[in-house]
XYZ file of C-alpha atoms in Angstrom:
156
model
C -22.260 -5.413 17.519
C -24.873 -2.907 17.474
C -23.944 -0.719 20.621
C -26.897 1.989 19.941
C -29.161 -1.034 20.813
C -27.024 -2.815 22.891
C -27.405 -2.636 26.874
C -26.322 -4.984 30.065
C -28.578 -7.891 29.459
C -28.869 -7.683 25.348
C -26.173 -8.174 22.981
C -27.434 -7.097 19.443
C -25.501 -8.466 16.420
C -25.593 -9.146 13.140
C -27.885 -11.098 11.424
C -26.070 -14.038 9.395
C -28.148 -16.084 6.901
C -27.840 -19.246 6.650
C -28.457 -23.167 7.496
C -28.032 -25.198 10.989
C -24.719 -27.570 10.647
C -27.706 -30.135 12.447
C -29.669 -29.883 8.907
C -27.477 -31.994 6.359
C -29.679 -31.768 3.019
C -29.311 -27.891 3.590
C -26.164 -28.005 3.826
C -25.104 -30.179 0.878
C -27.435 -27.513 -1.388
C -24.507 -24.522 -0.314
C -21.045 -27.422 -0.407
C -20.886 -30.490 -1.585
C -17.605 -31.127 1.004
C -20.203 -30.738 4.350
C -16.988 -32.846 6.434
C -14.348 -29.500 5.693
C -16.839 -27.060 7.357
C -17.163 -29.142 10.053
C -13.315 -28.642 10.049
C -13.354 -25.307 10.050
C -15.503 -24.468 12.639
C -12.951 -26.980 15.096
C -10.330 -25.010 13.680
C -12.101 -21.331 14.028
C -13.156 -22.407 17.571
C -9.711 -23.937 18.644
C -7.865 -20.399 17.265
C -10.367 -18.669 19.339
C -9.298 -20.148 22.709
C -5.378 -20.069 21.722
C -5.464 -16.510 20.558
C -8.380 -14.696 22.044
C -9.424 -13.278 25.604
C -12.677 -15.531 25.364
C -14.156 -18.056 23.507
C -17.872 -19.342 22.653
C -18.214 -22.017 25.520
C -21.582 -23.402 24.215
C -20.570 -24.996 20.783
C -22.203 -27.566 19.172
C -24.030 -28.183 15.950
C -27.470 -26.092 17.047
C -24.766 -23.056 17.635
C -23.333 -23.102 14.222
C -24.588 -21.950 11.094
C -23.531 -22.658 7.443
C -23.429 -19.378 6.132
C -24.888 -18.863 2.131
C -21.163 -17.809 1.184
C -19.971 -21.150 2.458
C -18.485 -19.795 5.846
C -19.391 -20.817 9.153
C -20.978 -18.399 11.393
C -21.075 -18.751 15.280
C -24.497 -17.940 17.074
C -25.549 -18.044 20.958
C -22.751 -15.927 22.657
C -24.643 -16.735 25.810
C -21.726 -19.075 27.375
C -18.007 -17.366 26.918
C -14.887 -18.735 28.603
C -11.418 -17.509 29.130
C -8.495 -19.081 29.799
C -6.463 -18.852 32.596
C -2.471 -18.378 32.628
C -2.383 -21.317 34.430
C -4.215 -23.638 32.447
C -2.784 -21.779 29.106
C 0.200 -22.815 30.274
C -0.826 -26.231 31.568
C -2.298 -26.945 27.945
C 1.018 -26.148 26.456
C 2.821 -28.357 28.277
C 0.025 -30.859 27.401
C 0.301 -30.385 23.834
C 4.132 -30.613 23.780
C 4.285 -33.852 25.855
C 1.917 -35.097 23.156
C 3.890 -34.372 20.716
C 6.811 -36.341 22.387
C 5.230 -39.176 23.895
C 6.115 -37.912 27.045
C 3.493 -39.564 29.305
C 4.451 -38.707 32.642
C 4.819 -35.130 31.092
C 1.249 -35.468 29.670
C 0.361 -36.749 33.691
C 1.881 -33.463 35.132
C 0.191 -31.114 32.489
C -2.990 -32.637 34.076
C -2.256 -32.435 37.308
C -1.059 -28.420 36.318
C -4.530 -27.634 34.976
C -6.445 -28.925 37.872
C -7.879 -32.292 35.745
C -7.055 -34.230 38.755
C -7.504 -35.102 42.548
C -4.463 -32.778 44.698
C -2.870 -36.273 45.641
C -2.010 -38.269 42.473
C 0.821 -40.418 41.617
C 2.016 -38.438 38.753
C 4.311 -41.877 37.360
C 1.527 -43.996 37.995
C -1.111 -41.835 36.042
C 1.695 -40.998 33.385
C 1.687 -45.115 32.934
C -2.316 -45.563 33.049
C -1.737 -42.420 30.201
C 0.335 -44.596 28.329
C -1.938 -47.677 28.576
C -5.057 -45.603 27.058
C -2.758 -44.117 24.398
C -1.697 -47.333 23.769
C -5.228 -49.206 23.780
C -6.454 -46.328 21.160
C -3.585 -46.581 18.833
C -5.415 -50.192 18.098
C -8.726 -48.265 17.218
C -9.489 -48.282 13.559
C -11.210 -45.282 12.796
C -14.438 -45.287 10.757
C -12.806 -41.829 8.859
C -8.594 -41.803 8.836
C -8.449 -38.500 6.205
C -7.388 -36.009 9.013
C -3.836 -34.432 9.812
C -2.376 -31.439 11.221
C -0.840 -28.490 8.895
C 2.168 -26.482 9.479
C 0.303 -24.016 11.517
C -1.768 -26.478 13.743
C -4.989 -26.360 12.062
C -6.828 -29.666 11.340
C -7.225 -30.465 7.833
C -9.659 -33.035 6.299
């Protein structure tokens, strides 16, 4: 950030060079792997809401740019979010019912972060949960090349 030109209503930053992730024959001239950027930028962006006060809240493929180097720069800081205790929390809870199944768990970590109506029937949504899980697990994905490292991070 440039703060000497920097007031209220403009942010000045640096200028990064490089190519919109929406313009794929640019991108294959800087990586011929254009599927582990897209990676990365989940990854950079997901790290950012876990870790950080705020986050970019407008991100999509117009927002991101493949930088010459290879890296993936984030542009438009016009939208930031933060994340409340509450729904930190909530998300936790979330991910750790996940990671055991725990549907009626996964129901209550919804109901926590405000995802649903005040009156819900936290064992009947936890079985409706189930049921979707369920009816996805029968989905055969065009791409099936993705798991989860050590440290959370998506890898390709």
């Amino acid at each position: 950030v440039y703060e000497e030109m920097t007031t209220k209503k403009v942010l000045t930053m640096e200028r990064l060079r490089g190519v919109s992730m929406v313009d794929a024959e640019s991108i294959r001239s800087i990586t011929n792997d254009p599927e582990s950027l897209i990676v990365t930028a989940l990854n950079t962006w997901t790290s950012s809401v876990m870790n950080m006060p705020w986050f970019h809240a407008d991100v999509h493929s117009g927002n991101l740019l493949v930088l010459e180097d290879g890296r993936v720069g984030f542009i438009d800081f016009g939208m930031v979010g933060r994340v409340g205790e509450k729904t930190f929390k909530a998300v936790s809870e979330l991910s750790s019912s996940m990671a055991m199944n725990d549907y009626e768990g996964m129901a209550k970590a919804m109901c926590n972060m405000g995802a649903t109506d005040a009156d819900v029937d936290v064992k009947k949504f936890g079985r409706d949960i189930e049921q979707v899980m369920v009816d996805m697990s029968k989905v055969s994905p065009d791409v099936a090349a993705v798991g989860v490292s050590n440290d959370g991070t998506v890898q390709a």
